[in-house]
PDB file of C-alpha atoms in Angstrom:
ATOM      1  CA  ALA A   1      -8.904  61.565 -66.947  1.00  0.00           C
ATOM      2  CA  GLN A   2      -6.868  58.737 -69.066  1.00  0.00           C
ATOM      3  CA  THR A   3      -3.321  59.521 -70.782  1.00  0.00           C
ATOM      4  CA  VAL A   4      -1.409  57.774 -72.588  1.00  0.00           C
ATOM      5  CA  THR A   5       2.036  58.379 -73.378  1.00  0.00           C
ATOM      6  CA  GLN A   6       5.120  57.388 -76.205  1.00  0.00           C
ATOM      7  CA  SER A   7       8.106  58.614 -75.519  1.00  0.00           C
ATOM      8  CA  GLN A   8       9.928  57.464 -78.833  1.00  0.00           C
ATOM      9  CA  PRO A   9       8.620  59.310 -81.717  1.00  0.00           C
ATOM     10  CA  GLU A  10      10.854  56.547 -83.973  1.00  0.00           C
ATOM     11  CA  MET A  11      12.218  53.699 -83.836  1.00  0.00           C
ATOM     12  CA  SER A  12      13.812  51.236 -86.209  1.00  0.00           C
ATOM     13  CA  VAL A  13      14.880  47.356 -86.587  1.00  0.00           C
ATOM     14  CA  GLN A  14      16.241  45.409 -88.840  1.00  0.00           C
ATOM     15  CA  GLU A  15      14.416  42.871 -90.077  1.00  0.00           C
ATOM     16  CA  ALA A  16      14.171  39.531 -88.530  1.00  0.00           C
ATOM     17  CA  GLU A  17      15.845  41.344 -85.296  1.00  0.00           C
ATOM     18  CA  THR A  18      12.911  42.139 -82.769  1.00  0.00           C
ATOM     19  CA  VAL A  19      12.484  45.996 -81.122  1.00  0.00           C
ATOM     20  CA  THR A  20      10.099  47.067 -78.447  1.00  0.00           C
ATOM     21  CA  LEU A  21       8.049  49.712 -78.323  1.00  0.00           C
ATOM     22  CA  SER A  22       7.386  51.964 -75.074  1.00  0.00           C
ATOM     23  CA  CYS A  23       4.144  52.887 -73.489  1.00  0.00           C
ATOM     24  CA  THR A  24       3.067  54.723 -70.392  1.00  0.00           C
ATOM     25  CA  TYR A  25      -0.327  55.158 -68.915  1.00  0.00           C
ATOM     26  CA  ASP A  26      -2.659  56.974 -66.366  1.00  0.00           C
ATOM     27  CA  THR A  27      -5.983  56.257 -65.463  1.00  0.00           C
ATOM     28  CA  SER A  28      -7.713  56.129 -61.771  1.00  0.00           C
ATOM     29  CA  GLU A  29     -10.328  53.497 -63.175  1.00  0.00           C
ATOM     30  CA  SER A  30      -9.672  50.255 -62.127  1.00  0.00           C
ATOM     31  CA  ASP A  31     -11.435  48.390 -64.882  1.00  0.00           C
ATOM     32  CA  TYR A  32      -9.595  49.239 -68.393  1.00  0.00           C
ATOM     33  CA  TYR A  33      -8.347  47.965 -71.297  1.00  0.00           C
ATOM     34  CA  LEU A  34      -5.201  48.440 -73.076  1.00  0.00           C
ATOM     35  CA  PHE A  35      -3.982  48.467 -76.725  1.00  0.00           C
ATOM     36  CA  TRP A  36      -1.990  48.608 -79.444  1.00  0.00           C
ATOM     37  CA  TYR A  37      -3.163  49.589 -82.827  1.00  0.00           C
ATOM     38  CA  LYS A  38      -0.966  49.616 -86.119  1.00  0.00           C
ATOM     39  CA  GLN A  39      -1.583  52.595 -89.055  1.00  0.00           C
ATOM     40  CA  PRO A  40       0.260  51.501 -92.091  1.00  0.00           C
ATOM     41  CA  PRO A  41       0.587  54.445 -94.306  1.00  0.00           C
ATOM     42  CA  SER A  42      -2.374  55.614 -96.167  1.00  0.00           C
ATOM     43  CA  ARG A  43      -4.329  52.633 -94.705  1.00  0.00           C
ATOM     44  CA  GLN A  44      -6.545  52.553 -91.835  1.00  0.00           C
ATOM     45  CA  MET A  45      -5.949  51.530 -88.528  1.00  0.00           C
ATOM     46  CA  ILE A  46      -5.960  48.067 -87.549  1.00  0.00           C
ATOM     47  CA  LEU A  47      -5.627  46.801 -83.679  1.00  0.00           C
ATOM     48  CA  VAL A  48      -2.457  44.246 -83.157  1.00  0.00           C
ATOM     49  CA  ILE A  49      -3.375  43.319 -79.501  1.00  0.00           C
ATOM     50  CA  ARG A  50      -5.227  43.983 -76.621  1.00  0.00           C
ATOM     51  CA  GLN A  51      -4.828  43.409 -72.664  1.00  0.00           C
ATOM     52  CA  GLU A  52      -7.095  43.637 -70.063  1.00  0.00           C
ATOM     53  CA  ALA A  53      -6.428  45.170 -67.069  1.00  0.00           C
ATOM     54  CA  TYR A  54      -7.575  42.598 -64.769  1.00  0.00           C
ATOM     55  CA  LYS A  55      -5.698  39.898 -66.449  1.00  0.00           C
ATOM     56  CA  GLN A  56      -1.887  39.040 -64.535  1.00  0.00           C
ATOM     57  CA  GLN A  57      -0.899  37.146 -68.079  1.00  0.00           C
ATOM     58  CA  ASN A  58       0.717  39.380 -71.070  1.00  0.00           C
ATOM     59  CA  ALA A  59      -1.449  39.006 -74.302  1.00  0.00           C
ATOM     60  CA  THR A  60       0.622  37.278 -77.739  1.00  0.00           C
ATOM     61  CA  GLU A  61      -0.411  37.544 -80.775  1.00  0.00           C
ATOM     62  CA  ASN A  62       1.630  35.520 -82.949  1.00  0.00           C
ATOM     63  CA  ARG A  63       4.968  37.808 -83.133  1.00  0.00           C
ATOM     64  CA  PHE A  64       3.483  40.358 -81.207  1.00  0.00           C
ATOM     65  CA  SER A  65       3.829  40.402 -77.570  1.00  0.00           C
ATOM     66  CA  VAL A  66       2.988  42.737 -74.402  1.00  0.00           C
ATOM     67  CA  ASN A  67       4.820  43.313 -71.142  1.00  0.00           C
ATOM     68  CA  PHE A  68       2.236  44.627 -69.240  1.00  0.00           C
ATOM     69  CA  GLN A  69       3.296  46.202 -65.614  1.00  0.00           C
ATOM     70  CA  LYS A  70       0.303  47.121 -63.618  1.00  0.00           C
ATOM     71  CA  ALA A  71       2.163  48.977 -60.450  1.00  0.00           C
ATOM     72  CA  ALA A  72       3.878  50.793 -62.694  1.00  0.00           C
ATOM     73  CA  LYS A  73       1.408  51.812 -65.644  1.00  0.00           C
ATOM     74  CA  SER A  74       3.827  50.394 -68.344  1.00  0.00           C
ATOM     75  CA  PHE A  75       2.594  48.522 -71.456  1.00  0.00           C
ATOM     76  CA  SER A  76       5.516  47.523 -73.944  1.00  0.00           C
ATOM     77  CA  LEU A  77       4.471  46.141 -77.576  1.00  0.00           C
ATOM     78  CA  LYS A  78       7.348  43.460 -78.556  1.00  0.00           C
ATOM     79  CA  ILE A  79       7.709  42.610 -81.936  1.00  0.00           C
ATOM     80  CA  SER A  80       9.601  39.581 -82.605  1.00  0.00           C
ATOM     81  CA  ASP A  81      10.871  38.522 -85.846  1.00  0.00           C
ATOM     82  CA  SER A  82      10.693  41.884 -87.565  1.00  0.00           C
ATOM     83  CA  GLN A  83       8.966  41.725 -91.226  1.00  0.00           C
ATOM     84  CA  LEU A  84       8.938  44.758 -93.605  1.00  0.00           C
ATOM     85  CA  GLY A  85       5.099  44.918 -93.794  1.00  0.00           C
ATOM     86  CA  ASP A  86       5.598  46.097 -90.206  1.00  0.00           C
ATOM     87  CA  ALA A  87       6.635  49.360 -90.899  1.00  0.00           C
ATOM     88  CA  ALA A  88       3.890  51.527 -89.424  1.00  0.00           C
ATOM     89  CA  MET A  89       3.048  54.005 -87.120  1.00  0.00           C
ATOM     90  CA  TYR A  90       2.188  52.537 -84.190  1.00  0.00           C
ATOM     91  CA  PHE A  91      -0.412  53.256 -81.163  1.00  0.00           C
ATOM     92  CA  CYS A  92      -0.733  52.639 -77.548  1.00  0.00           C
ATOM     93  CA  ALA A  93      -4.139  53.170 -76.633  1.00  0.00           C
ATOM     94  CA  SER A  94      -6.608  52.300 -73.603  1.00  0.00           C
ATOM     95  CA  GLN A  95     -10.185  52.075 -72.962  1.00  0.00           C
ATOM     96  CA  THR A  96     -12.478  51.929 -69.693  1.00  0.00           C
ATOM     97  CA  GLN A  97     -15.547  49.693 -69.502  1.00  0.00           C
ATOM     98  CA  GLY A  98     -18.761  51.426 -69.121  1.00  0.00           C
ATOM     99  CA  GLY A  99     -19.840  55.105 -70.611  1.00  0.00           C
ATOM    100  CA  SER A 100     -18.518  55.939 -74.293  1.00  0.00           C
ATOM    101  CA  GLU A 101     -16.015  53.387 -74.101  1.00  0.00           C
ATOM    102  CA  LYS A 102     -13.882  55.922 -76.232  1.00  0.00           C
ATOM    103  CA  LEU A 103     -10.214  54.934 -76.919  1.00  0.00           C
ATOM    104  CA  VAL A 104      -7.318  57.328 -75.608  1.00  0.00           C
ATOM    105  CA  PHE A 105      -4.741  57.216 -77.671  1.00  0.00           C
ATOM    106  CA  GLY A 106      -0.635  57.968 -77.060  1.00  0.00           C
ATOM    107  CA  LYS A 107       1.237  60.461 -80.010  1.00  0.00           C
ATOM    108  CA  GLY A 108       2.402  57.355 -81.819  1.00  0.00           C
ATOM    109  CA  THR A 109       5.652  55.960 -82.644  1.00  0.00           C
ATOM    110  CA  LYS A 110       6.661  54.914 -86.205  1.00  0.00           C
ATOM    111  CA  LEU A 111       9.030  51.691 -86.818  1.00  0.00           C
ATOM    112  CA  THR A 112      10.979  51.462 -89.738  1.00  0.00           C
ATOM    113  CA  VAL A 113      11.801  48.258 -90.946  1.00  0.00           C
ATOM    114  CA  ASN A 114      15.420  47.909 -92.531  1.00  0.00           C
ATOM    115  CA  PRO A 115      16.222  45.256 -95.223  1.00  0.00           C
TER     116      PRO A 115
ATOM    117  CA  ASP B   1     -19.704  43.704 -95.218  1.00  0.00           C
ATOM    118  CA  THR B   2     -16.638  45.106 -96.378  1.00  0.00           C
ATOM    119  CA  GLY B   3     -15.903  46.798 -92.721  1.00  0.00           C
ATOM    120  CA  VAL B   4     -16.343  50.428 -92.296  1.00  0.00           C
ATOM    121  CA  SER B   5     -16.245  53.101 -95.109  1.00  0.00           C
ATOM    122  CA  GLN B   6     -15.444  56.748 -95.497  1.00  0.00           C
ATOM    123  CA  ASP B   7     -16.415  59.594 -98.262  1.00  0.00           C
ATOM    124  CA  PRO B   8     -14.710  61.182 -99.499  1.00  0.00           C
ATOM    125  CA  ARG B   9     -11.028  60.193 -98.920  1.00  0.00           C
ATOM    126  CA  HIS B  10      -9.252  63.390 -99.220  1.00  0.00           C
ATOM    127  CA  LYS B  11     -11.303  67.116 -99.290  1.00  0.00           C
ATOM    128  CA  ILE B  12      -9.746  70.122-100.154  1.00  0.00           C
ATOM    129  CA  THR B  13     -11.969  73.491 -99.176  1.00  0.00           C
ATOM    130  CA  LYS B  14     -11.027  76.992 -98.657  1.00  0.00           C
ATOM    131  CA  ARG B  15     -11.301  78.646 -95.352  1.00  0.00           C
ATOM    132  CA  GLY B  16     -14.731  79.638 -94.835  1.00  0.00           C
ATOM    133  CA  GLN B  17     -16.369  76.813 -96.772  1.00  0.00           C
ATOM    134  CA  ASN B  18     -18.414  74.139 -95.135  1.00  0.00           C
ATOM    135  CA  VAL B  19     -17.817  70.677 -95.459  1.00  0.00           C
ATOM    136  CA  THR B  20     -19.397  67.086 -95.327  1.00  0.00           C
ATOM    137  CA  PHE B  21     -18.363  63.765 -94.548  1.00  0.00           C
ATOM    138  CA  ARG B  22     -19.770  60.285 -94.373  1.00  0.00           C
ATOM    139  CA  CYS B  23     -18.961  57.444 -92.382  1.00  0.00           C
ATOM    140  CA  ASP B  24     -20.519  53.873 -93.161  1.00  0.00           C
ATOM    141  CA  PRO B  25     -20.409  51.307 -90.214  1.00  0.00           C
ATOM    142  CA  ILE B  26     -20.313  48.081 -90.428  1.00  0.00           C
ATOM    143  CA  SER B  27     -23.921  47.284 -90.309  1.00  0.00           C
ATOM    144  CA  GLU B  28     -24.571  45.530 -87.204  1.00  0.00           C
ATOM    145  CA  HIS B  29     -22.883  47.488 -85.101  1.00  0.00           C
ATOM    146  CA  ASN B  30     -24.638  50.030 -83.061  1.00  0.00           C
ATOM    147  CA  ARG B  31     -22.138  52.288 -81.848  1.00  0.00           C
ATOM    148  CA  LEU B  32     -19.923  54.931 -84.095  1.00  0.00           C
ATOM    149  CA  TYR B  33     -17.412  57.134 -83.463  1.00  0.00           C
ATOM    150  CA  TRP B  34     -15.733  59.856 -84.651  1.00  0.00           C
ATOM    151  CA  TYR B  35     -11.980  60.827 -84.038  1.00  0.00           C
ATOM    152  CA  ARG B  36      -9.861  63.392 -85.373  1.00  0.00           C
ATOM    153  CA  GLN B  37      -5.666  62.851 -85.797  1.00  0.00           C
ATOM    154  CA  THR B  38      -3.789  65.842 -86.211  1.00  0.00           C
ATOM    155  CA  LEU B  39      -0.199  65.407 -88.185  1.00  0.00           C
ATOM    156  CA  GLY B  40       2.175  63.907 -85.533  1.00  0.00           C
ATOM    157  CA  GLN B  41      -0.542  63.159 -83.034  1.00  0.00           C
ATOM    158  CA  GLY B  42      -2.666  59.989 -82.139  1.00  0.00           C
ATOM    159  CA  PRO B  43      -6.337  60.432 -82.941  1.00  0.00           C
ATOM    160  CA  GLU B  44      -8.593  62.072 -80.487  1.00  0.00           C
ATOM    161  CA  PHE B  45     -12.012  61.315 -79.674  1.00  0.00           C
ATOM    162  CA  LEU B  46     -14.825  63.847 -80.923  1.00  0.00           C
ATOM    163  CA  THR B  47     -17.771  62.376 -80.502  1.00  0.00           C
ATOM    164  CA  TYR B  48     -20.504  59.069 -80.709  1.00  0.00           C
ATOM    165  CA  PHE B  49     -23.809  57.629 -81.142  1.00  0.00           C
ATOM    166  CA  GLN B  50     -25.252  54.780 -79.686  1.00  0.00           C
ATOM    167  CA  ASN B  51     -27.654  53.732 -82.664  1.00  0.00           C
ATOM    168  CA  GLU B  52     -29.149  57.183 -83.385  1.00  0.00           C
ATOM    169  CA  ALA B  53     -28.233  59.181 -80.157  1.00  0.00           C
ATOM    170  CA  GLN B  54     -25.063  61.172 -79.887  1.00  0.00           C
ATOM    171  CA  LEU B  55     -24.538  60.584 -76.053  1.00  0.00           C
ATOM    172  CA  GLU B  56     -20.939  62.318 -76.180  1.00  0.00           C
ATOM    173  CA  LYS B  57     -19.381  65.321 -77.119  1.00  0.00           C
ATOM    174  CA  SER B  58     -15.845  66.061 -77.013  1.00  0.00           C
ATOM    175  CA  ARG B  59     -14.867  69.702 -75.673  1.00  0.00           C
ATOM    176  CA  LEU B  60     -12.774  69.956 -79.014  1.00  0.00           C
ATOM    177  CA  LEU B  61     -16.258  69.550 -80.938  1.00  0.00           C
ATOM    178  CA  SER B  62     -16.824  73.384 -81.348  1.00  0.00           C
ATOM    179  CA  ASP B  63     -20.199  74.985 -82.353  1.00  0.00           C
ATOM    180  CA  ARG B  64     -19.171  74.896 -85.916  1.00  0.00           C
ATOM    181  CA  PHE B  65     -19.104  71.067 -85.962  1.00  0.00           C
ATOM    182  CA  SER B  66     -22.371  69.065 -86.225  1.00  0.00           C
ATOM    183  CA  ALA B  67     -22.651  65.366 -86.461  1.00  0.00           C
ATOM    184  CA  GLU B  68     -26.133  63.267 -87.046  1.00  0.00           C
ATOM    185  CA  ARG B  69     -26.706  59.723 -87.705  1.00  0.00           C
ATOM    186  CA  PRO B  70     -29.971  59.609 -88.760  1.00  0.00           C
ATOM    187  CA  LYS B  71     -31.943  56.137 -88.312  1.00  0.00           C
ATOM    188  CA  GLY B  72     -28.704  54.655 -86.559  1.00  0.00           C
ATOM    189  CA  SER B  73     -27.125  53.930 -89.723  1.00  0.00           C
ATOM    190  CA  PHE B  74     -24.765  56.086 -91.717  1.00  0.00           C
ATOM    191  CA  SER B  75     -23.496  59.425 -90.099  1.00  0.00           C
ATOM    192  CA  THR B  76     -22.384  62.391 -91.102  1.00  0.00           C
ATOM    193  CA  LEU B  77     -19.750  65.105 -89.614  1.00  0.00           C
ATOM    194  CA  GLU B  78     -20.301  68.435 -91.005  1.00  0.00           C
ATOM    195  CA  ILE B  79     -17.959  71.394 -89.987  1.00  0.00           C
ATOM    196  CA  GLN B  80     -19.383  75.064 -91.126  1.00  0.00           C
ATOM    197  CA  ARG B  81     -16.889  77.699 -91.698  1.00  0.00           C
ATOM    198  CA  THR B  82     -13.672  75.881 -92.103  1.00  0.00           C
ATOM    199  CA  GLU B  83     -10.529  77.235 -91.004  1.00  0.00           C
ATOM    200  CA  GLN B  84      -7.014  76.328 -91.236  1.00  0.00           C
ATOM    201  CA  GLY B  85      -6.812  74.548 -87.601  1.00  0.00           C
ATOM    202  CA  ASP B  86      -9.503  72.089 -88.792  1.00  0.00           C
ATOM    203  CA  SER B  87      -7.097  70.350 -91.267  1.00  0.00           C
ATOM    204  CA  ALA B  88      -6.816  66.821 -89.777  1.00  0.00           C
ATOM    205  CA  MET B  89      -7.221  63.548 -90.851  1.00  0.00           C
ATOM    206  CA  TYR B  90     -11.126  62.753 -89.626  1.00  0.00           C
ATOM    207  CA  LEU B  91     -11.361  58.929 -88.577  1.00  0.00           C
ATOM    208  CA  CYS B  92     -14.363  56.886 -88.182  1.00  0.00           C
ATOM    209  CA  ALA B  93     -14.991  53.748 -85.879  1.00  0.00           C
ATOM    210  CA  SER B  94     -17.539  51.317 -85.747  1.00  0.00           C
ATOM    211  CA  SER B  95     -18.162  48.544 -82.468  1.00  0.00           C
ATOM    212  CA  LEU B  96     -20.966  46.891 -80.702  1.00  0.00           C
ATOM    213  CA  ALA B  97     -21.722  48.480 -77.305  1.00  0.00           C
ATOM    214  CA  TRP B  98     -20.228  46.250 -74.886  1.00  0.00           C
ATOM    215  CA  GLY B  99     -21.832  43.896 -72.443  1.00  0.00           C
ATOM    216  CA  THR B 100     -21.238  42.884 -69.356  1.00  0.00           C
ATOM    217  CA  GLY B 101     -18.304  40.693 -69.646  1.00  0.00           C
ATOM    218  CA  ASN B 102     -18.106  41.246 -73.113  1.00  0.00           C
ATOM    219  CA  TYR B 103     -15.543  43.252 -75.209  1.00  0.00           C
ATOM    220  CA  ASN B 104     -16.287  44.689 -78.837  1.00  0.00           C
ATOM    221  CA  GLU B 105     -13.730  46.075 -81.062  1.00  0.00           C
ATOM    222  CA  GLN B 106     -13.441  49.126 -82.347  1.00  0.00           C
ATOM    223  CA  PHE B 107     -13.297  48.990 -86.220  1.00  0.00           C
ATOM    224  CA  PHE B 108     -11.844  51.875 -88.170  1.00  0.00           C
ATOM    225  CA  GLY B 109     -12.323  53.313 -91.662  1.00  0.00           C
ATOM    226  CA  PRO B 110      -9.636  54.826 -93.899  1.00  0.00           C
ATOM    227  CA  GLY B 111     -10.310  58.287 -92.785  1.00  0.00           C
ATOM    228  CA  THR B 112     -11.298  61.684 -94.495  1.00  0.00           C
ATOM    229  CA  ARG B 113      -7.936  64.045 -95.150  1.00  0.00           C
ATOM    230  CA  LEU B 114      -9.048  67.370 -94.893  1.00  0.00           C
ATOM    231  CA  THR B 115      -7.084  70.387 -96.130  1.00  0.00           C
ATOM    232  CA  VAL B 116      -8.333  73.955 -95.840  1.00  0.00           C
ATOM    233  CA  LEU B 117      -6.050  76.213 -97.269  1.00  0.00           C
TER     234      LEU B 117
END
């Protein structure tokens, strides 16, 4: 079974600063994906960034990057140059290939961006 | 195509009533997922369909819950004899089934927020 743990219920950052959200996971599978999803208030969940477990290089998407530590089963999200629009719930999730390919989510981190 | 849509967006009902939610996936997507998100938690998988076949159900899906996807297009999730513990956001997502070496993103709808009084 897969599990995903986010130990930071809330984080805050000043506009234009950098913030890192933490996530650890556990899986017995060798072929899996990890994700960060963003859920703004009263809006739908959108994918921020994806990491394939077989890739050693950390994924980046503009101001968003991850630090994937496979041996430690750690997957953190770094948001650079934070903007007011980054304020949202952020969920870490895992997915294995084959079968249902359902997403397994952590409990989320609420990010506040202060002007 | 404007993405995954869900209806209604909000539903308030009294305990013991039946409710039905609808999800319209992205038209070419053959997979459709239902998740439930309670306050302070991440979404939890309930069930999924590939085309019209329901292939997996979570133990969270009690026998009061039933889901259908006739003709492999839209899906409905029905909850019979609602309980206060059913209060949650019900999320629908759709994707293409993965092919070998391919990744297909799950796209989420806005959710239906159920409140059981």
